[in-house]
PDB file of C-alpha atoms in Angstrom:
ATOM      1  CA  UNK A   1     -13.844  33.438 -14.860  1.00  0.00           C
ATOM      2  CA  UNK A   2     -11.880  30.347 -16.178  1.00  0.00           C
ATOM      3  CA  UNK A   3     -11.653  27.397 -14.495  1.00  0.00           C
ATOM      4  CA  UNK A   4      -9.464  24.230 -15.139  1.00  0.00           C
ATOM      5  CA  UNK A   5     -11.182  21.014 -14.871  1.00  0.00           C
ATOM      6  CA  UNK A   6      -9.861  17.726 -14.752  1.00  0.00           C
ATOM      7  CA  UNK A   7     -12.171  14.907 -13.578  1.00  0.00           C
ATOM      8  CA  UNK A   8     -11.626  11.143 -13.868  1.00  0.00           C
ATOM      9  CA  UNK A   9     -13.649   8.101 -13.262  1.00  0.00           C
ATOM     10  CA  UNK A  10     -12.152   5.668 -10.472  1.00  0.00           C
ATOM     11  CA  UNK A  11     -12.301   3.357 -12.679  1.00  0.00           C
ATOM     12  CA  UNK A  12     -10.943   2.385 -15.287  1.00  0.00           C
ATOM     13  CA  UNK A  13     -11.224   0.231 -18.957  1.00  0.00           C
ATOM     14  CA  UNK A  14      -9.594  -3.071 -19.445  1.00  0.00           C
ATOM     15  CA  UNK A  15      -6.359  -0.944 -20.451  1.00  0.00           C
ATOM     16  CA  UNK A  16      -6.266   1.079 -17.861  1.00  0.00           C
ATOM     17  CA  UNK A  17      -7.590   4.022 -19.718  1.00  0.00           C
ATOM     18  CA  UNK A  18     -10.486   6.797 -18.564  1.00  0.00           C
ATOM     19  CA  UNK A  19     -10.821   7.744 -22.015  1.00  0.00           C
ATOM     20  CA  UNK A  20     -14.343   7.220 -22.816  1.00  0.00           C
ATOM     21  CA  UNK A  21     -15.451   8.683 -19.744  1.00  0.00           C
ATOM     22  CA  UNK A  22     -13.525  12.132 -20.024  1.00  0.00           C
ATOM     23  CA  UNK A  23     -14.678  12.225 -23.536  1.00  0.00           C
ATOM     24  CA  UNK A  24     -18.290  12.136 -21.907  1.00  0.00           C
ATOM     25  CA  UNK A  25     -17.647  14.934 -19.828  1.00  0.00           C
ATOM     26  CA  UNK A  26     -16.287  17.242 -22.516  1.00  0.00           C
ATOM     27  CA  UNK A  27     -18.939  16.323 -24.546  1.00  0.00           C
ATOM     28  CA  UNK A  28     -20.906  18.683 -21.802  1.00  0.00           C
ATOM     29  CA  UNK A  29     -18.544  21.050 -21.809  1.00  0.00           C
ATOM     30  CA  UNK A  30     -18.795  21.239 -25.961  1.00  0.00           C
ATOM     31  CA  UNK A  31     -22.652  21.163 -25.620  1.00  0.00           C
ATOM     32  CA  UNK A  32     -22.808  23.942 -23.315  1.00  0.00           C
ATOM     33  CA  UNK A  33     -21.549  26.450 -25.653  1.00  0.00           C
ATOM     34  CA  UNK A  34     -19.302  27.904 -23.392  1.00  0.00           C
ATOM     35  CA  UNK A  35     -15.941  28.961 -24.550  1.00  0.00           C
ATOM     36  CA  UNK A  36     -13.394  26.016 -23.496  1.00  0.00           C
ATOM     37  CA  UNK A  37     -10.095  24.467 -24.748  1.00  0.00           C
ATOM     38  CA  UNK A  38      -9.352  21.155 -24.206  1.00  0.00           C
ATOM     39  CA  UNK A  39      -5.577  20.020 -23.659  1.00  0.00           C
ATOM     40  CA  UNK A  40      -3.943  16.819 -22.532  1.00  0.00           C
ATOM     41  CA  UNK A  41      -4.487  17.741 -18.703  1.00  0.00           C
ATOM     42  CA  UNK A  42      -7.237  19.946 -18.169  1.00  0.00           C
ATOM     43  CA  UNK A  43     -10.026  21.293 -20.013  1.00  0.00           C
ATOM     44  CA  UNK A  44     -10.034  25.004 -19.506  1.00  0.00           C
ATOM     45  CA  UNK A  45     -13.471  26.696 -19.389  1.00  0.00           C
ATOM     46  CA  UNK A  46     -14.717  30.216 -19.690  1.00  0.00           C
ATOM     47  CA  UNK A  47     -17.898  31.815 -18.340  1.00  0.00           C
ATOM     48  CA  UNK A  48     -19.932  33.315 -15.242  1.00  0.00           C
ATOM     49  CA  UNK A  49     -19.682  31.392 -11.893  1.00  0.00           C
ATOM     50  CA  UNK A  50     -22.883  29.763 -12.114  1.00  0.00           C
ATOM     51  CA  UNK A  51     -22.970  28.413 -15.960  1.00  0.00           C
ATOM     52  CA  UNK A  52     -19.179  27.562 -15.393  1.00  0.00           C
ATOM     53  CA  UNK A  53     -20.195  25.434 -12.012  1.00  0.00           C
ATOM     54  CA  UNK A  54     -23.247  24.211 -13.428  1.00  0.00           C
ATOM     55  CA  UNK A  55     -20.865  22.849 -16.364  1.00  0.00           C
ATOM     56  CA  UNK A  56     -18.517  21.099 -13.973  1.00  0.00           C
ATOM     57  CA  UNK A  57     -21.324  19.639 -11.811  1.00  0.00           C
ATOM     58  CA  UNK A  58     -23.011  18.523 -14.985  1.00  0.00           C
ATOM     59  CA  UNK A  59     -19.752  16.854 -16.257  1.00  0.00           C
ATOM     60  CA  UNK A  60     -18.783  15.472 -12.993  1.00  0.00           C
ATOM     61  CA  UNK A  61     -22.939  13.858 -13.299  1.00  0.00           C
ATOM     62  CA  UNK A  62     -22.289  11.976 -16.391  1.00  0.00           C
ATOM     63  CA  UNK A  63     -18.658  10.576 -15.054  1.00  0.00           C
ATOM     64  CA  UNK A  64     -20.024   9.346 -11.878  1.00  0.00           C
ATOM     65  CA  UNK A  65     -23.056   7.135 -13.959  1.00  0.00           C
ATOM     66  CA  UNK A  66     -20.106   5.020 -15.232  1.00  0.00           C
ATOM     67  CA  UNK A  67     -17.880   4.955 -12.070  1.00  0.00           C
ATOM     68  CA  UNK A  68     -18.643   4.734  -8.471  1.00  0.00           C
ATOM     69  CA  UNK A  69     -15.427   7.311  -7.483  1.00  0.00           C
ATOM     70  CA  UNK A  70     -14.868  10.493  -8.980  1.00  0.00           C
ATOM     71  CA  UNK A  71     -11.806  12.813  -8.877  1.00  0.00           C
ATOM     72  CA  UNK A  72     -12.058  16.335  -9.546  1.00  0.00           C
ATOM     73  CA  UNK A  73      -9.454  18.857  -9.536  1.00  0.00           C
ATOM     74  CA  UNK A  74     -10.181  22.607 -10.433  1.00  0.00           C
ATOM     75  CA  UNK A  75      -7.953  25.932 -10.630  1.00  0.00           C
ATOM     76  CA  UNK A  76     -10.117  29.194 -11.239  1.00  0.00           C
ATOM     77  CA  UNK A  77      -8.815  32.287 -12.561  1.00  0.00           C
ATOM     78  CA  UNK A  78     -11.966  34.941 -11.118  1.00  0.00           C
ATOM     79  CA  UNK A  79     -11.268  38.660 -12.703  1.00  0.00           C
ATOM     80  CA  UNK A  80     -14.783  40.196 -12.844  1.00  0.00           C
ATOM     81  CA  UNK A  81     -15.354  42.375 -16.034  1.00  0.00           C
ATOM     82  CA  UNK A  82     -13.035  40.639 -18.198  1.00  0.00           C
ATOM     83  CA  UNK A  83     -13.874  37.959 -20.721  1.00  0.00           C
ATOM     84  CA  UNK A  84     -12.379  36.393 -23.786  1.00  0.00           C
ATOM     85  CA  UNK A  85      -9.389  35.579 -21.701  1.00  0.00           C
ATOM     86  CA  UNK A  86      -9.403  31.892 -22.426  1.00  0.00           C
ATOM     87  CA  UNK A  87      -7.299  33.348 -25.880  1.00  0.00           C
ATOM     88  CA  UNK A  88      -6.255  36.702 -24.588  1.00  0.00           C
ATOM     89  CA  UNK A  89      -4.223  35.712 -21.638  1.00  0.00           C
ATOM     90  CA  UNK A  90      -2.190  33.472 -24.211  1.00  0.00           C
ATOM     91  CA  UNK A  91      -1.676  35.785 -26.712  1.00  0.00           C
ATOM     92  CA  UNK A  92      -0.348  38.470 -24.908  1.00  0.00           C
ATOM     93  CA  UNK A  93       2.428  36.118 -23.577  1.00  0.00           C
ATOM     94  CA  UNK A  94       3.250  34.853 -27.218  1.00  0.00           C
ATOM     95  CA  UNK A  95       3.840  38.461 -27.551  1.00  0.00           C
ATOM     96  CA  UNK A  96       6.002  38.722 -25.619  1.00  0.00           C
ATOM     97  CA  UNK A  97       7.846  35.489 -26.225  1.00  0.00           C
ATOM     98  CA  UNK A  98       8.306  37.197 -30.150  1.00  0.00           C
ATOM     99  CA  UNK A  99       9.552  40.108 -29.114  1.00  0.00           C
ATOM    100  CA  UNK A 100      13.357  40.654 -30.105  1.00  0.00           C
ATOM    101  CA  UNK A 101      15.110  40.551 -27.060  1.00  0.00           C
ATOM    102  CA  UNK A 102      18.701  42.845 -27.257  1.00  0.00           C
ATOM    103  CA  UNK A 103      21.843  41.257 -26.685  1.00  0.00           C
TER     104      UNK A 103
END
């Protein structure tokens, strides 16, 4: 499966920025060795159900020590037997994007 995660604190730094406390929860994505990507939005993980939910529980953890409110906002993409997707699933539509397309 592959699930995008975005979680914020409800609170935020003097600037108005969640920053620090994203960067904390990626930092448990990273750790977990699990294949992930991280992009301005989400942070796309790749895995089984269990280490994938364990991830975002774990993540959502070390947000909620620095915040009393925590958002959380996941899409999962569940197609048994498949894996590597997190690369594959891009690929095949660059693909197609660089195909020659006829007049």
């Amino acid at each position: 499966m592959i699930v995008a995660m975005s979680i914020s604190p409800g609170t935020a730094d003097e600037t108005g920025s969640v920053s620090e406390a994203v960067a904390a929860a990626v930092r448990v994505v990273k750790e977990s060795g699990l294949p992930y990507e991280l992009n301005s939005m989400f942070t796309n993980i790749e895995g089984e159900w269990d280490e994938v939910m364990a991830v975002v529980k774990q993540a959502v953890d070390v947000v909620a020590a620095v915040s009393p409110r925590v958002g959380l906002v996941l899409k999962a993409d569940i197609r048994p037997g498949w894996d590597g997707q997190l690369t594959a699933k891009v690929e095949r539509v660059e693909r197609l994007l660089d195909q020659k397309q006829a007049p």
